[in-house]
PDB file of C-alpha atoms in Angstrom:
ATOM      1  CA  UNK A   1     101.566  84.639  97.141  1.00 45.00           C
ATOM      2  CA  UNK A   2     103.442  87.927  97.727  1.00 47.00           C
ATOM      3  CA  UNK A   3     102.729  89.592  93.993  1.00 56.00           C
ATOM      4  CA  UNK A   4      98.729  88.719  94.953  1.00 83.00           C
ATOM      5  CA  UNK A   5      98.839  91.350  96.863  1.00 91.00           C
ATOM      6  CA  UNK A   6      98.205  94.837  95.190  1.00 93.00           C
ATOM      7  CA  UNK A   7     100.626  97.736  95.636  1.00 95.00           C
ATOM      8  CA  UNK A   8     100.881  99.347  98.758  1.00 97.00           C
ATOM      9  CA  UNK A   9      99.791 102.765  97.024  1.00 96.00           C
ATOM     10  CA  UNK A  10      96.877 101.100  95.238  1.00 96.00           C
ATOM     11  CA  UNK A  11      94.864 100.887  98.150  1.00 97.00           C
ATOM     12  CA  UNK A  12      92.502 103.485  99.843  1.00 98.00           C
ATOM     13  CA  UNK A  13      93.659 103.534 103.917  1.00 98.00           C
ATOM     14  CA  UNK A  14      91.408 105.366 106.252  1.00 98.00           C
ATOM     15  CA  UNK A  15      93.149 106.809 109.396  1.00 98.00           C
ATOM     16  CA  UNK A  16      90.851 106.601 112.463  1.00 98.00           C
ATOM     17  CA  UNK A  17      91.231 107.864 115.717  1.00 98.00           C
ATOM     18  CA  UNK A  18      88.780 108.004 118.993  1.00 97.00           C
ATOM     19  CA  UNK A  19      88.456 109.302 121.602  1.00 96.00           C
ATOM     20  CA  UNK A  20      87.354 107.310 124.953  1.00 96.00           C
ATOM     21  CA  UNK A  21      85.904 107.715 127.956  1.00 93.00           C
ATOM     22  CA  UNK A  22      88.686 105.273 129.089  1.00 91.00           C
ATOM     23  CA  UNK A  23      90.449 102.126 127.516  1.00 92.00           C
ATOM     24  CA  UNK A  24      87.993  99.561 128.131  1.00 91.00           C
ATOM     25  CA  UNK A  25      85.834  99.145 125.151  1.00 92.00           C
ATOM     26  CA  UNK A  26      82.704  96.985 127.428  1.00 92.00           C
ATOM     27  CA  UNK A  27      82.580 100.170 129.812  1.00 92.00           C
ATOM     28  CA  UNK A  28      83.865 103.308 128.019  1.00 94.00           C
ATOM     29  CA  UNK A  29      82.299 105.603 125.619  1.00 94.00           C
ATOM     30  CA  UNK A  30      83.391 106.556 122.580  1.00 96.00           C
ATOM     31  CA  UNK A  31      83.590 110.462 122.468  1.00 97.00           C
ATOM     32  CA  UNK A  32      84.955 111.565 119.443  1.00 97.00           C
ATOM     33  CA  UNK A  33      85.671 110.107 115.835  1.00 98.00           C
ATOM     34  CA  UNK A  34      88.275 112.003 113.334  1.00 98.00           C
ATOM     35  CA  UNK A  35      88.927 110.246 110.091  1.00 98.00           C
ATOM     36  CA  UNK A  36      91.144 110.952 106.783  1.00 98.00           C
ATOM     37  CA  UNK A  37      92.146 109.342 103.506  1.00 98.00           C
ATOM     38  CA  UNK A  38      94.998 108.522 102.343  1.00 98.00           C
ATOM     39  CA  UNK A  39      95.154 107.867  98.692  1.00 98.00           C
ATOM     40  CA  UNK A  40      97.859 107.044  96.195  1.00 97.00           C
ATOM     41  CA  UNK A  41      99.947 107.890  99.130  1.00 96.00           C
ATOM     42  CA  UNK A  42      98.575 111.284  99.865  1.00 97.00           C
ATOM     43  CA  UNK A  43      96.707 112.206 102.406  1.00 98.00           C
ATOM     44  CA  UNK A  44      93.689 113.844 101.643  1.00 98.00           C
ATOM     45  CA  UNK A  45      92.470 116.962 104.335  1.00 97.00           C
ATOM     46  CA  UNK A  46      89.927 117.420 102.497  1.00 97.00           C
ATOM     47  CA  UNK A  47      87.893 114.707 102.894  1.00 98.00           C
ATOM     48  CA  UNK A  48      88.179 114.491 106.192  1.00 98.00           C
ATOM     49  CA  UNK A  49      85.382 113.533 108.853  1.00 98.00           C
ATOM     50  CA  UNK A  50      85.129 114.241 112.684  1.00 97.00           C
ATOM     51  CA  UNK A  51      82.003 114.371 114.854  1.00 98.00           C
ATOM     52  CA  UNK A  52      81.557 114.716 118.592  1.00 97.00           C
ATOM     53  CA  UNK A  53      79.525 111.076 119.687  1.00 97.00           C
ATOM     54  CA  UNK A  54      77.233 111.387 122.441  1.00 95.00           C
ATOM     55  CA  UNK A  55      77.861 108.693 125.448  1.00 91.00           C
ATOM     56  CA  UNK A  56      75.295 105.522 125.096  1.00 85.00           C
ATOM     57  CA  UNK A  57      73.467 105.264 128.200  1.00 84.00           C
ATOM     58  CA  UNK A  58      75.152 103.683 130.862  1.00 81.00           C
ATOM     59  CA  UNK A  59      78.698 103.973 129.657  1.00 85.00           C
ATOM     60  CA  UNK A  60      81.268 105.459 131.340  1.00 80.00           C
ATOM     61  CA  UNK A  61      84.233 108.659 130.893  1.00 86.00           C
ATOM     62  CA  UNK A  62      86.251 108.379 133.405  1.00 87.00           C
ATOM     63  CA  UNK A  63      88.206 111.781 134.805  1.00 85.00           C
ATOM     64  CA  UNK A  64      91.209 110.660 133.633  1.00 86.00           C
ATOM     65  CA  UNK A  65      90.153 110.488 130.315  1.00 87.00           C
ATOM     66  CA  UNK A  66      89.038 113.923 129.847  1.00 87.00           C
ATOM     67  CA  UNK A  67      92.410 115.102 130.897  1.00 84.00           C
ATOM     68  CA  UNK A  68      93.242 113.917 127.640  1.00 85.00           C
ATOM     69  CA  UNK A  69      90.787 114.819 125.472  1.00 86.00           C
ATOM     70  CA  UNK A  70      89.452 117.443 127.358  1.00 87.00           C
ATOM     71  CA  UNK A  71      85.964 116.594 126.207  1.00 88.00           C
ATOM     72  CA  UNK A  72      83.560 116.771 129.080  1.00 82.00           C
ATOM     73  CA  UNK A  73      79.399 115.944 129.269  1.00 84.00           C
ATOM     74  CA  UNK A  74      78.220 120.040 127.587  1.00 84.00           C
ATOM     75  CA  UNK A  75      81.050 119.238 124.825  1.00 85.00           C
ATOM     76  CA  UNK A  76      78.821 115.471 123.987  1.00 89.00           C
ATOM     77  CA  UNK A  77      75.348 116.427 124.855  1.00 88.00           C
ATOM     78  CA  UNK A  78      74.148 117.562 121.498  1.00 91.00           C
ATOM     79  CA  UNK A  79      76.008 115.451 119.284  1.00 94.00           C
ATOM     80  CA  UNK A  80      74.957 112.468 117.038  1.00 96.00           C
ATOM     81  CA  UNK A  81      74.532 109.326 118.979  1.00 95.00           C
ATOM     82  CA  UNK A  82      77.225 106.590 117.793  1.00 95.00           C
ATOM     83  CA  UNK A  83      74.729 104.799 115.982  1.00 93.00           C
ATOM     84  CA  UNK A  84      73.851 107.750 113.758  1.00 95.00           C
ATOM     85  CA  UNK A  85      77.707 107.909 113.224  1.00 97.00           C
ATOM     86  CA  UNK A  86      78.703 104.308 112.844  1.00 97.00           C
ATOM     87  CA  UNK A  87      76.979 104.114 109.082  1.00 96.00           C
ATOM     88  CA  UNK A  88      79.639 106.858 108.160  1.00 96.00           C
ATOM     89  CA  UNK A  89      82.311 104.738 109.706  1.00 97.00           C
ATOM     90  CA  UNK A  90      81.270 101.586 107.656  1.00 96.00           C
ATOM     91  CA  UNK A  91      80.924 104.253 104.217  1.00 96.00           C
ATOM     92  CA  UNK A  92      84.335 105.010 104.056  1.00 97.00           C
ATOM     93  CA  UNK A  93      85.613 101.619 105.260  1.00 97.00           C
ATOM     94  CA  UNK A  94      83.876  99.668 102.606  1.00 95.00           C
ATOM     95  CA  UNK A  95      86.671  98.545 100.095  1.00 94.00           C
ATOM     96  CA  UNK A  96      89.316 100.192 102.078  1.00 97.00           C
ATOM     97  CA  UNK A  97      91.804  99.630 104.659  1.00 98.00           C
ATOM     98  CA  UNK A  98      91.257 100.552 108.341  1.00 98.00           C
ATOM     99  CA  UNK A  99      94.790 102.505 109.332  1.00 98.00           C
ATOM    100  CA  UNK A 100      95.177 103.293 113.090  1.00 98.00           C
ATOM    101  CA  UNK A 101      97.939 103.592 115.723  1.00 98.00           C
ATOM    102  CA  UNK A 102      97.217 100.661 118.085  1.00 96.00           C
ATOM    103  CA  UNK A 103      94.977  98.448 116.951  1.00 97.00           C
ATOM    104  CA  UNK A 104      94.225  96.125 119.641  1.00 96.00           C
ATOM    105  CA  UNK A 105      92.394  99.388 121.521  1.00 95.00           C
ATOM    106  CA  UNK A 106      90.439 101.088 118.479  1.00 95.00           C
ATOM    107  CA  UNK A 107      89.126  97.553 117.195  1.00 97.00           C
ATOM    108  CA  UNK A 108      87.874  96.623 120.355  1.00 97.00           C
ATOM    109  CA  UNK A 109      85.577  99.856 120.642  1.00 97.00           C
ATOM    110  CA  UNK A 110      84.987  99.594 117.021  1.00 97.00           C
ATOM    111  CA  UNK A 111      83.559  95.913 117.045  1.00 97.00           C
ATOM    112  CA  UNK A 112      81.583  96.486 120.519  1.00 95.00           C
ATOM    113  CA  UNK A 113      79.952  99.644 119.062  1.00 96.00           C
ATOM    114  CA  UNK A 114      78.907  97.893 115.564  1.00 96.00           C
ATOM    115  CA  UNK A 115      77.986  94.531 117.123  1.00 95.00           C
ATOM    116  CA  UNK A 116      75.370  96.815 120.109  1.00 93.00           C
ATOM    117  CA  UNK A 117      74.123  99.246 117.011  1.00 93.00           C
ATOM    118  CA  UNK A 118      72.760  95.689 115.226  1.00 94.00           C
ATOM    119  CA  UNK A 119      75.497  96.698 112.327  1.00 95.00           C
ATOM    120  CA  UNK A 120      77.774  94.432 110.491  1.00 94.00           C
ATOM    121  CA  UNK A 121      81.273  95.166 111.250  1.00 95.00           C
ATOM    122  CA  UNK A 122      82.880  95.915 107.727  1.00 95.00           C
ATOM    123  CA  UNK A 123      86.156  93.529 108.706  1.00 96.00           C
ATOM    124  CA  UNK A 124      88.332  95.650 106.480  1.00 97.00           C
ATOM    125  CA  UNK A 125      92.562  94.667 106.296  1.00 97.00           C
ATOM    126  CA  UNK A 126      94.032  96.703 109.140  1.00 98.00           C
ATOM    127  CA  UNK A 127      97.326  98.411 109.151  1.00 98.00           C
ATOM    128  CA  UNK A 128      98.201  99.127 112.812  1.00 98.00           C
ATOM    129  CA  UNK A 129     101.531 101.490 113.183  1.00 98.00           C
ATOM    130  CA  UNK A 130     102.220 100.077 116.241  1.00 98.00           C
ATOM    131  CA  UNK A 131     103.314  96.994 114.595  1.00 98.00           C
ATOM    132  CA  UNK A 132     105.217  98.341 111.990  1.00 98.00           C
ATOM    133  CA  UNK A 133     107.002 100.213 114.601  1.00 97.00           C
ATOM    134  CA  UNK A 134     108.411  97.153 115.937  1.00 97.00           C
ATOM    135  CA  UNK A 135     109.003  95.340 112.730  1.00 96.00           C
ATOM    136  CA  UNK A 136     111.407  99.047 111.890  1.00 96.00           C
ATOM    137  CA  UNK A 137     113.026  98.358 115.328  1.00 94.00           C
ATOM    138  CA  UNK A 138     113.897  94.582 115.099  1.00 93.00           C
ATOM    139  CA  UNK A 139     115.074  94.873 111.722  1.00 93.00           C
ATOM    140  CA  UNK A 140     117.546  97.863 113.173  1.00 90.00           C
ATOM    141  CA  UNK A 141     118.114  95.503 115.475  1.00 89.00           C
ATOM    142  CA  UNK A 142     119.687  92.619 113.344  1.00 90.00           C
ATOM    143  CA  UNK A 143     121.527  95.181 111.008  1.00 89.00           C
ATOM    144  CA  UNK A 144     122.620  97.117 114.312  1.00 87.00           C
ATOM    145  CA  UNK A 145     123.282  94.104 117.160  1.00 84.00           C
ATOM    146  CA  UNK A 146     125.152  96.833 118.736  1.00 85.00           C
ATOM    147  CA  UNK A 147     122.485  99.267 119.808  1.00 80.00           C
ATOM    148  CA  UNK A 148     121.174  99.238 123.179  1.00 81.00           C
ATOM    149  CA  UNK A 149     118.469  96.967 124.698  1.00 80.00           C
ATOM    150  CA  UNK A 150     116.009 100.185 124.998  1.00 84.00           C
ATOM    151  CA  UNK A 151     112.284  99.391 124.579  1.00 86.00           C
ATOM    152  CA  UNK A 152     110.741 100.172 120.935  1.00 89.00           C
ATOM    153  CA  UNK A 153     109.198 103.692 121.444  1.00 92.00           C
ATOM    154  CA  UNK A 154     105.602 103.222 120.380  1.00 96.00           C
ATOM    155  CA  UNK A 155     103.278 105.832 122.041  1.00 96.00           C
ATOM    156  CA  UNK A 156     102.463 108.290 118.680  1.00 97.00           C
ATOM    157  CA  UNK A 157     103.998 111.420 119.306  1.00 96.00           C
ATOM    158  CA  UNK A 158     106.972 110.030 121.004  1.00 96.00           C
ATOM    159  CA  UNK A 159     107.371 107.421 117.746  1.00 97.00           C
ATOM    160  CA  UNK A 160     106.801 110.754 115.134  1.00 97.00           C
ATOM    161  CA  UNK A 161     109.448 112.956 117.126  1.00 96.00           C
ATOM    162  CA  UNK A 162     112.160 109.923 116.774  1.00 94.00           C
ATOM    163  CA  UNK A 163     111.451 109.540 113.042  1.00 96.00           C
ATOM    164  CA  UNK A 164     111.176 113.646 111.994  1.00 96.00           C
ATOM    165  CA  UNK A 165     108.307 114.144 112.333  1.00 98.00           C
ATOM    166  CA  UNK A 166     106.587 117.659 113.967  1.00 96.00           C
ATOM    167  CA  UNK A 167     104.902 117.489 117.638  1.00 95.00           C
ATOM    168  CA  UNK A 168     100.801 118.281 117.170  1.00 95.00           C
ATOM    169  CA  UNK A 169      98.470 118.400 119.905  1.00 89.00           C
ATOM    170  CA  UNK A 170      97.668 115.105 121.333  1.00 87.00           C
ATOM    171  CA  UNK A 171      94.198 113.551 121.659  1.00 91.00           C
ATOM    172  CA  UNK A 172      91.870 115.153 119.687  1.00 95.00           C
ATOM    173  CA  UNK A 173      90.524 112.404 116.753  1.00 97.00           C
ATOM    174  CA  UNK A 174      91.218 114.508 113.650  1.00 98.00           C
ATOM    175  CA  UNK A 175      94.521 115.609 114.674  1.00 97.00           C
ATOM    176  CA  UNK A 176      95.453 111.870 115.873  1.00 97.00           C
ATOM    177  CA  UNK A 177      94.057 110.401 112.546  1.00 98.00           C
ATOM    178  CA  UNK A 178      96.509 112.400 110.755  1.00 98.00           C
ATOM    179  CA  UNK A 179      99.348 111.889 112.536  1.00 98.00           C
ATOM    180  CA  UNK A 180      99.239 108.157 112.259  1.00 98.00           C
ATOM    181  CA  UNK A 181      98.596 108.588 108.440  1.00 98.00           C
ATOM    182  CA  UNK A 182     101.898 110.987 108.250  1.00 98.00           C
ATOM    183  CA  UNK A 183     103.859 107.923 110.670  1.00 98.00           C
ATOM    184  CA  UNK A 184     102.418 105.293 108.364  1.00 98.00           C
ATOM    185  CA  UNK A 185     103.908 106.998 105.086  1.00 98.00           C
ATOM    186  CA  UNK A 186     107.161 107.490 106.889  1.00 98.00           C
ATOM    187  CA  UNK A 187     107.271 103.694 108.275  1.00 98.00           C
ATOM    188  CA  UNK A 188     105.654 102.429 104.186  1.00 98.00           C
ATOM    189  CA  UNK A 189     108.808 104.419 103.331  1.00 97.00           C
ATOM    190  CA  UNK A 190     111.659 103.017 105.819  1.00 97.00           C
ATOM    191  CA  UNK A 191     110.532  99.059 105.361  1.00 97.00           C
ATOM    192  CA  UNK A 192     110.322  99.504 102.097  1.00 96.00           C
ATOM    193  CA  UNK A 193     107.121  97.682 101.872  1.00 96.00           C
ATOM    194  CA  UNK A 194     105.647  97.903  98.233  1.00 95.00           C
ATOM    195  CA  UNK A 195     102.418  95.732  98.768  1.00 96.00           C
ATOM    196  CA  UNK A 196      99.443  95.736 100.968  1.00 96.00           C
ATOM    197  CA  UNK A 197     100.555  92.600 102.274  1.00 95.00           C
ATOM    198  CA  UNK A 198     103.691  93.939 103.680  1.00 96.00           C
ATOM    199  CA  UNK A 199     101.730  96.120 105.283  1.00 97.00           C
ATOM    200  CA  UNK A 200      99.131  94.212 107.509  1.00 94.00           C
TER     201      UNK A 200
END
């Protein structure tokens, strides 16, 4: 079953990242979309996407979100509503894999906003860093039994500065997007995964 799967670098993986208007995807708007491809294990800048989404009616952004993202209502007013920018979503994810840091958060907006647009949600094979963080940690953990009891470190930046990887400015989509692309080539690289399968 393992050599069905196609090699790792075979694959097309989309890095997405949104911002919120909070972390609960019934009641908080998505704000901001940044996406980038990486292909043949390069990431691609140049085909990059981002777009400001206006709020949907009724949904909220709370004040602790936009001391995050620093995105606030004049930033949102005269952008594309999300279902003018879901159809790009759904272009790049056909035939590709969805690559995001957390996936449990970003699927749950992503489903909600498809499923209220009337849109078909693309199902794509997710790679979610988050979980290969902690398959890198408890395989340290068996060759290392020594090492101490910490918690995995999974918040993004905090997971990039263990591994070598540069600080960037937190919570703006396009800059997100491609940090969890750069931590997913540096995880790919330290499980030694070769196929997709290793991978989801």
């Amino acid at each position: 079953m393992l050599f069905s799967s196609p090699p790792w670098e075979s694959a097309v993986y989309w890095s997405l990242d949104l911002e919120t208007g909070g972390l609960d995807a019934r009641r908080d708007a998505i704000l901001a979309v940044g996406m980038l491809p990486v292909r043949e294990g390069h990431l691609r800048l140049g085909e990059a996407y981002r777009t400001l989404v206006r709020p949907e009616q009724g949904k909220a952004v709370s004040p602790r979100s936009v001391q995050a993202h620093q995105l606030v209502a004049g930033d949102t007013r005269g952008a594309p509503a999300l279902a003018e920018v879901l159809p790009e979503l759904e272009r790049r994810l056909r035939g590709a894999v969805l690559l995001v840091h957390h996936a449990p958060i970003e699927l749950g907006f992503l489903k909600r906003a498809f499923r209220a647009a009337g849109l078909r949600w693309p199902a794509p094979p997710v790679v979610d860093t988050v979980k290969l963080l902690l398959r890198l940690d408890a395989r340290e953990r068996r060759r290392f039994p020594e090492l101490p009891a910490d918690p995995p470190v999974l918040n993004l930046s905090a997971a990039r500065r263990r591994l070598g990887l540069p600080d960037y400015q937190a919570h703006d989509a396009l800059t997100d997007a491609v940090a969890t692309a750069e931590l997913f080539l540096v995880l790919r690289e330290a499980l030694g995964a070769r196929r997709l399968r290793e991978l989801t």
